[in-house]
mmCIF file of C-alpha atoms in Angstrom:
data_model
loop_
_atom_site.group_PDB
_atom_site.id
_atom_site.type_symbol
_atom_site.label_atom_id
_atom_site.label_comp_id
_atom_site.label_asym_id
_atom_site.label_seq_id
_atom_site.Cartn_x
_atom_site.Cartn_y
_atom_site.Cartn_z
ATOM 1 C CA MET A 1 64.379 84.973 97.062
ATOM 2 C CA THR A 2 64.613 82.818 100.156
ATOM 3 C CA GLY A 3 66.645 79.741 99.468
ATOM 4 C CA SER A 4 66.154 79.805 95.700
ATOM 5 C CA ARG A 5 66.772 81.770 92.533
ATOM 6 C CA SER A 6 64.447 84.618 91.608
ATOM 7 C CA PRO A 7 61.665 83.391 89.323
ATOM 8 C CA ARG A 8 61.854 84.556 85.722
ATOM 9 C CA ILE A 9 59.085 87.025 85.095
ATOM 10 C CA GLU A 10 57.771 87.702 81.612
ATOM 11 C CA ARG A 11 56.088 90.997 80.920
ATOM 12 C CA THR A 12 54.235 91.589 77.670
ATOM 13 C CA GLU A 13 53.115 95.035 76.559
ATOM 14 C CA ALA A 14 50.156 95.102 74.185
ATOM 15 C CA GLU A 15 49.642 97.827 71.579
ATOM 16 C CA ASP A 16 46.715 99.246 73.540
ATOM 17 C CA GLY A 17 49.084 99.947 76.429
ATOM 18 C CA LEU A 18 47.814 97.099 78.571
ATOM 19 C CA ALA A 19 50.295 94.556 79.865
ATOM 20 C CA SER A 20 50.432 91.060 81.250
ATOM 21 C CA VAL A 21 52.910 89.588 83.689
ATOM 22 C CA VAL A 22 53.583 85.865 83.966
ATOM 23 C CA LEU A 23 55.790 83.766 86.211
ATOM 24 C CA ARG A 24 56.078 80.203 87.466
ATOM 25 C CA ILE A 25 57.261 79.249 90.950
ATOM 26 C CA PRO A 26 58.083 76.004 92.779
ATOM 27 C CA SER A 27 55.764 74.599 95.471
ATOM 28 C CA ASP A 28 57.635 76.170 98.366
ATOM 29 C CA ILE A 29 55.901 78.508 100.844
ATOM 30 C CA ARG A 30 59.145 80.481 101.219
ATOM 31 C CA GLU A 31 58.507 81.729 97.682
ATOM 32 C CA VAL A 32 55.201 83.389 98.603
ATOM 33 C CA GLU A 33 56.353 86.700 100.077
ATOM 34 C CA PRO A 34 59.012 87.555 97.471
ATOM 35 C CA VAL A 35 56.665 86.599 94.634
ATOM 36 C CA VAL A 36 53.885 88.760 96.076
ATOM 37 C CA GLU A 37 56.269 91.713 96.298
ATOM 38 C CA LEU A 38 57.517 91.104 92.750
ATOM 39 C CA MET A 39 53.970 90.937 91.369
ATOM 40 C CA ALA A 40 52.907 94.014 93.342
ATOM 41 C CA HIS A 41 55.882 95.885 91.911
ATOM 42 C CA HIS A 42 54.910 94.996 88.342
ATOM 43 C CA CYS A 43 51.169 95.502 88.864
ATOM 44 C CA PHE A 44 51.581 99.025 90.245
ATOM 45 C CA ASP A 45 54.708 100.107 88.370
ATOM 46 C CA GLY A 46 54.417 103.780 87.464
ATOM 47 C CA LEU A 47 51.170 104.216 89.409
ATOM 48 C CA SER A 48 50.417 105.682 92.836
ATOM 49 C CA PRO A 49 47.694 103.409 94.201
ATOM 50 C CA CYS A 50 46.353 103.962 97.694
ATOM 51 C CA GLN A 51 47.612 101.805 100.564
ATOM 52 C CA ARG A 52 44.302 99.913 100.682
ATOM 53 C CA THR A 53 44.618 98.847 97.023
ATOM 54 C CA THR A 54 48.115 97.416 97.414
ATOM 55 C CA PHE A 55 47.117 95.747 100.700
ATOM 56 C CA ARG A 56 44.182 93.996 99.000
ATOM 57 C CA LEU A 57 46.405 92.653 96.227
ATOM 58 C CA ARG A 58 49.155 91.501 98.574
ATOM 59 C CA VAL A 59 46.818 89.648 100.951
ATOM 60 C CA ALA A 60 44.594 88.108 98.240
ATOM 61 C CA LEU A 61 47.609 86.926 96.233
ATOM 62 C CA THR A 62 49.283 85.533 99.363
ATOM 63 C CA GLU A 63 46.122 83.535 100.105
ATOM 64 C CA ALA A 64 45.848 82.211 96.555
ATOM 65 C CA LEU A 65 49.522 81.195 96.434
ATOM 66 C CA ALA A 66 49.352 79.509 99.841
ATOM 67 C CA ASN A 67 46.262 77.565 98.744
ATOM 68 C CA ALA A 68 47.943 76.521 95.505
ATOM 69 C CA ILE A 69 51.157 75.394 97.204
ATOM 70 C CA LEU A 70 49.747 73.790 100.359
ATOM 71 C CA ARG A 71 46.330 72.467 99.322
ATOM 72 C CA GLY A 72 46.697 72.228 95.548
ATOM 73 C CA ASN A 73 50.213 70.915 95.016
ATOM 74 C CA ARG A 74 50.603 69.668 98.609
ATOM 75 C CA GLU A 75 54.152 71.090 98.568
ATOM 76 C CA ASP A 76 55.186 68.510 95.965
ATOM 77 C CA PRO A 77 58.562 69.804 94.683
ATOM 78 C CA ALA A 78 57.848 68.224 91.278
ATOM 79 C CA LYS A 79 54.849 70.535 90.829
ATOM 80 C CA SER A 80 54.806 74.273 90.236
ATOM 81 C CA VAL A 81 52.380 77.183 90.446
ATOM 82 C CA SER A 82 51.836 79.664 87.648
ATOM 83 C CA VAL A 83 50.797 83.254 88.217
ATOM 84 C CA ARG A 84 49.507 85.557 85.509
ATOM 85 C CA ALA A 85 48.329 89.140 85.922
ATOM 86 C CA GLU A 86 46.478 91.033 83.205
ATOM 87 C CA LEU A 87 46.877 94.717 83.870
ATOM 88 C CA GLY A 88 43.922 96.857 82.860
ATOM 89 C CA SER A 89 43.794 100.605 83.222
ATOM 90 C CA ASP A 90 41.910 100.435 86.519
ATOM 91 C CA SER A 91 41.785 96.741 87.385
ATOM 92 C CA ILE A 92 44.045 93.697 87.611
ATOM 93 C CA ARG A 93 42.917 90.156 86.849
ATOM 94 C CA ILE A 94 45.214 87.629 88.474
ATOM 95 C CA GLU A 95 45.209 83.934 87.649
ATOM 96 C CA VAL A 96 46.854 81.448 90.018
ATOM 97 C CA ALA A 97 47.006 77.861 88.748
ATOM 98 C CA ASP A 98 48.390 74.789 90.490
ATOM 99 C CA GLU A 99 48.896 71.200 89.315
ATOM 100 C CA GLY A 100 46.732 69.554 91.977
ATOM 101 C CA ASP A 101 43.422 67.750 91.700
ATOM 102 C CA GLY A 102 41.474 70.846 92.723
ATOM 103 C CA PHE A 103 39.270 71.572 95.712
ATOM 104 C CA GLY A 104 35.818 72.964 96.201
ATOM 105 C CA TRP A 105 34.599 76.160 97.810
ATOM 106 C CA PRO A 106 34.209 75.601 101.584
ATOM 107 C CA THR A 107 30.655 74.956 102.709
ATOM 108 C CA THR A 108 31.210 76.540 106.126
ATOM 109 C CA THR A 109 31.882 80.142 107.002
ATOM 110 C CA PRO A 110 34.785 80.953 109.320
ATOM 111 C CA VAL A 111 32.971 83.845 110.989
ATOM 112 C CA LEU A 112 30.393 81.727 112.830
ATOM 113 C CA PRO A 113 30.961 81.752 116.608
ATOM 114 C CA GLU A 114 31.749 78.018 116.632
ATOM 115 C CA SER A 115 34.442 78.491 113.958
ATOM 116 C CA LEU A 116 36.113 81.605 115.327
ATOM 117 C CA GLU A 117 38.832 79.716 117.178
ATOM 118 C CA ASP A 118 39.677 77.410 114.278
ATOM 119 C CA GLU A 119 43.229 77.900 113.055
ATOM 120 C CA ARG A 120 42.359 77.233 109.406
ATOM 121 C CA GLY A 121 39.559 77.905 106.950
ATOM 122 C CA ARG A 122 39.720 81.689 106.396
ATOM 123 C CA GLY A 123 41.741 81.880 103.177
ATOM 124 C CA LEU A 124 39.056 81.773 100.491
ATOM 125 C CA PHE A 125 36.720 83.798 102.681
ATOM 126 C CA ILE A 126 39.307 86.583 102.868
ATOM 127 C CA ILE A 127 39.897 86.437 99.103
ATOM 128 C CA SER A 128 36.156 86.740 98.504
ATOM 129 C CA ARG A 129 36.033 89.858 100.676
ATOM 130 C CA LEU A 130 39.126 91.574 99.250
ATOM 131 C CA ALA A 131 38.671 90.875 95.525
ATOM 132 C CA ASP A 132 35.951 92.525 93.450
ATOM 133 C CA ARG A 133 35.358 89.243 91.620
ATOM 134 C CA VAL A 134 36.518 85.647 92.186
ATOM 135 C CA GLU A 135 36.184 82.771 89.706
ATOM 136 C CA PHE A 136 37.368 79.151 89.592
ATOM 137 C CA ASN A 137 37.718 76.605 86.825
ATOM 138 C CA ASP A 138 35.553 73.467 87.054
ATOM 139 C CA GLN A 139 38.416 71.351 88.396
ATOM 140 C CA GLY A 140 39.138 73.820 91.172
ATOM 141 C CA ASN A 141 42.860 74.227 90.559
ATOM 142 C CA VAL A 142 42.725 77.663 88.931
ATOM 143 C CA ILE A 143 41.470 80.843 90.577
ATOM 144 C CA TRP A 144 40.964 84.240 88.950
ATOM 145 C CA MET A 145 40.767 87.328 91.151
ATOM 146 C CA THR A 146 39.871 90.777 89.914
ATOM 147 C CA LEU A 147 41.269 93.588 92.035
ATOM 148 C CA PRO A 148 41.464 97.358 91.689
ATOM 149 C CA ARG A 149 44.621 98.927 90.270
ATOM 150 C CA CYS A 150 44.061 102.490 91.464
ATOM 151 C CA MET B 1 62.030 91.838 108.870
ATOM 152 C CA GLY B 2 60.930 89.165 111.319
ATOM 153 C CA PHE B 3 60.138 88.909 115.002
ATOM 154 C CA SER B 4 61.888 90.486 117.952
ATOM 155 C CA ARG B 5 61.168 89.736 121.585
ATOM 156 C CA SER B 6 61.522 92.122 124.514
ATOM 157 C CA ALA B 7 60.090 92.528 127.996
ATOM 158 C CA ALA B 8 58.011 95.346 129.483
ATOM 159 C CA GLY B 9 57.748 94.423 133.154
ATOM 160 C CA GLN B 10 55.862 91.121 133.275
ATOM 161 C CA VAL B 11 54.757 91.400 129.654
ATOM 162 C CA THR B 12 56.556 89.619 126.813
ATOM 163 C CA VAL B 13 56.388 91.922 123.790
ATOM 164 C CA ILE B 14 56.832 90.393 120.351
ATOM 165 C CA LYS B 15 57.250 92.850 117.513
ATOM 166 C CA VAL B 16 56.201 91.710 114.040
ATOM 167 C CA ASP B 17 58.359 93.590 111.572
ATOM 168 C CA GLY B 18 57.074 92.984 108.031
ATOM 169 C CA GLN B 19 54.608 90.239 107.244
ATOM 170 C CA LEU B 20 52.943 87.572 109.376
ATOM 171 C CA ILE B 21 52.033 84.999 106.756
ATOM 172 C CA VAL B 22 52.171 81.360 105.753
ATOM 173 C CA GLY B 23 55.966 81.378 105.434
ATOM 174 C CA ASN B 24 56.837 82.561 108.955
ATOM 175 C CA ARG B 25 53.841 81.821 111.195
ATOM 176 C CA GLN B 26 55.508 78.762 112.740
ATOM 177 C CA GLU B 27 58.367 80.957 113.905
ATOM 178 C CA LEU B 28 55.951 83.153 115.874
ATOM 179 C CA LYS B 29 54.215 80.117 117.379
ATOM 180 C CA ALA B 30 57.586 78.717 118.455
ATOM 181 C CA LEU B 31 58.619 82.044 120.030
ATOM 182 C CA VAL B 32 55.457 82.233 122.128
ATOM 183 C CA GLN B 33 55.652 78.553 123.084
ATOM 184 C CA GLU B 34 59.237 79.033 124.235
ATOM 185 C CA ALA B 35 58.254 82.027 126.381
ATOM 186 C CA LEU B 36 55.235 80.163 127.796
ATOM 187 C CA GLU B 37 57.476 77.278 128.836
ATOM 188 C CA ALA B 38 59.828 79.799 130.445
ATOM 189 C CA GLY B 39 56.931 81.055 132.570
ATOM 190 C CA SER B 40 55.616 84.088 130.665
ATOM 191 C CA ARG B 41 51.849 84.503 130.843
ATOM 192 C CA LYS B 42 51.287 88.018 129.472
ATOM 193 C CA PHE B 43 51.965 88.579 125.777
ATOM 194 C CA LEU B 44 51.697 91.620 123.572
ATOM 195 C CA ILE B 45 52.005 91.312 119.799
ATOM 196 C CA ASP B 46 53.222 94.678 118.512
ATOM 197 C CA CYS B 47 51.944 95.208 114.945
ATOM 198 C CA THR B 48 53.166 98.798 114.611
ATOM 199 C CA GLN B 49 55.623 97.755 111.878
ATOM 200 C CA THR B 50 53.507 94.980 110.360
ATOM 201 C CA GLY B 51 52.767 95.182 106.638
ATOM 202 C CA TYR B 52 50.117 92.539 106.133
ATOM 203 C CA ILE B 53 48.769 89.351 107.692
ATOM 204 C CA ASP B 54 47.202 86.430 105.828
ATOM 205 C CA SER B 55 44.792 83.738 107.022
ATOM 206 C CA SER B 56 47.698 81.562 108.172
ATOM 207 C CA GLY B 57 48.988 84.442 110.291
ATOM 208 C CA LEU B 58 45.529 85.083 111.712
ATOM 209 C CA GLY B 59 45.162 81.359 112.420
ATOM 210 C CA ALA B 60 48.504 81.330 114.217
ATOM 211 C CA LEU B 61 47.404 84.257 116.402
ATOM 212 C CA VAL B 62 44.137 82.459 117.230
ATOM 213 C CA THR B 63 46.006 79.295 118.248
ATOM 214 C CA ILE B 64 48.636 81.188 120.234
ATOM 215 C CA SER B 65 45.977 83.191 122.059
ATOM 216 C CA LYS B 66 44.098 79.998 122.947
ATOM 217 C CA LYS B 67 47.260 78.367 124.304
ATOM 218 C CA VAL B 68 48.115 81.414 126.387
ATOM 219 C CA ARG B 69 44.562 81.583 127.747
ATOM 220 C CA GLU B 70 44.588 77.876 128.614
ATOM 221 C CA ALA B 71 47.800 78.485 130.552
ATOM 222 C CA GLY B 72 46.012 81.185 132.560
ATOM 223 C CA GLY B 73 47.499 84.115 130.655
ATOM 224 C CA GLU B 74 46.432 86.755 128.177
ATOM 225 C CA LEU B 75 47.552 87.862 124.748
ATOM 226 C CA ARG B 76 46.898 91.358 123.419
ATOM 227 C CA LEU B 77 47.487 93.016 120.063
ATOM 228 C CA ALA B 78 48.539 96.604 119.463
ATOM 229 C CA GLY B 79 49.373 99.061 116.720
ATOM 230 C CA LEU B 80 47.257 97.672 113.882
ATOM 231 C CA ASN B 81 46.822 100.045 110.969
ATOM 232 C CA ASP B 82 43.389 100.507 109.339
ATOM 233 C CA ASP B 83 43.976 97.738 106.778
ATOM 234 C CA LEU B 84 45.039 95.207 109.395
ATOM 235 C CA ARG B 85 42.155 96.167 111.654
ATOM 236 C CA SER B 86 39.737 95.656 108.752
ATOM 237 C CA LEU B 87 41.031 92.087 108.352
ATOM 238 C CA PHE B 88 40.213 91.358 111.985
ATOM 239 C CA GLU B 89 36.791 92.935 111.550
ATOM 240 C CA LEU B 90 35.820 91.041 108.405
ATOM 241 C CA THR B 91 36.863 87.729 109.980
ATOM 242 C CA LYS B 92 35.151 88.736 113.275
ATOM 243 C CA LEU B 93 38.434 88.120 115.073
ATOM 244 C CA ASP B 94 38.200 91.600 116.572
ATOM 245 C CA SER B 95 35.736 89.989 119.003
ATOM 246 C CA LEU B 96 38.318 87.420 120.067
ATOM 247 C CA PHE B 97 41.272 89.690 120.783
ATOM 248 C CA HIS B 98 41.987 92.655 123.003
ATOM 249 C CA ILE B 99 43.192 95.122 120.345
ATOM 250 C CA ALA B 100 44.796 98.321 121.620
ATOM 251 C CA ALA B 101 45.593 101.384 119.557
ATOM 252 C CA SER B 102 49.192 101.511 120.755
ATOM 253 C CA VAL B 103 51.735 99.520 122.727
ATOM 254 C CA ASP B 104 51.443 102.005 125.594
ATOM 255 C CA ASP B 105 47.658 101.617 125.659
ATOM 256 C CA ALA B 106 47.963 97.840 125.625
ATOM 257 C CA LEU B 107 50.395 97.840 128.549
ATOM 258 C CA LYS B 108 48.090 99.969 130.700
ATOM 259 C CA GLY B 109 46.507 97.735 133.312
ATOM 260 C CA PHE B 110 48.018 94.604 131.796
#
């Protein structure tokens, strides 16, 4: 981990062979890449997914973590982000929860010509295109993304 | 992992080794800004060894490209794999950048 200890990851194996992976990280963007790699390792452990599948998970999870740390927790060191992945036989449902007040789905689309040169505003759009399913809680501080596992 | 800068004639080549994401995008912006201030006007971002890019990385490329253009220069991208190219296509950023298949292709006529 960059500048910090590795987060403690908890993996639970259910009797039906399905597993869940849980970890909690501080609100520090330097944590994003190592956490994404750690989650990808656990999500695809023992499998041989195609490059596209692992790419989708890595990018979607990076976006969700960045949103949680920057927009949700506003990089407040007193707040943390929790990540939970439920591993199905052919899909992964990832929950990313922050301790912020929540935010709504953007009302603009970043692919309009007038928005193309904006630096920001593509994160949730990219998640919506890479994940098979995206859900939020009412408050807007928890996102669930369903992605393929094979 | 990280960024390395080299020169190919008049072109400043920046190789992105690993990820271009929220955690390191400022480093890339600073590298290009430094080269712009030193007089460089032609930039090539080599993505041959790039794993993935997130929206922050894409946003950084958009901003860098705009700055270079405003200074009278040009920024090109090269070596994107199919996954990276698909990101540019779904965000329509493929219409904003000159994207070459390889570094050699990008340098031709630059």
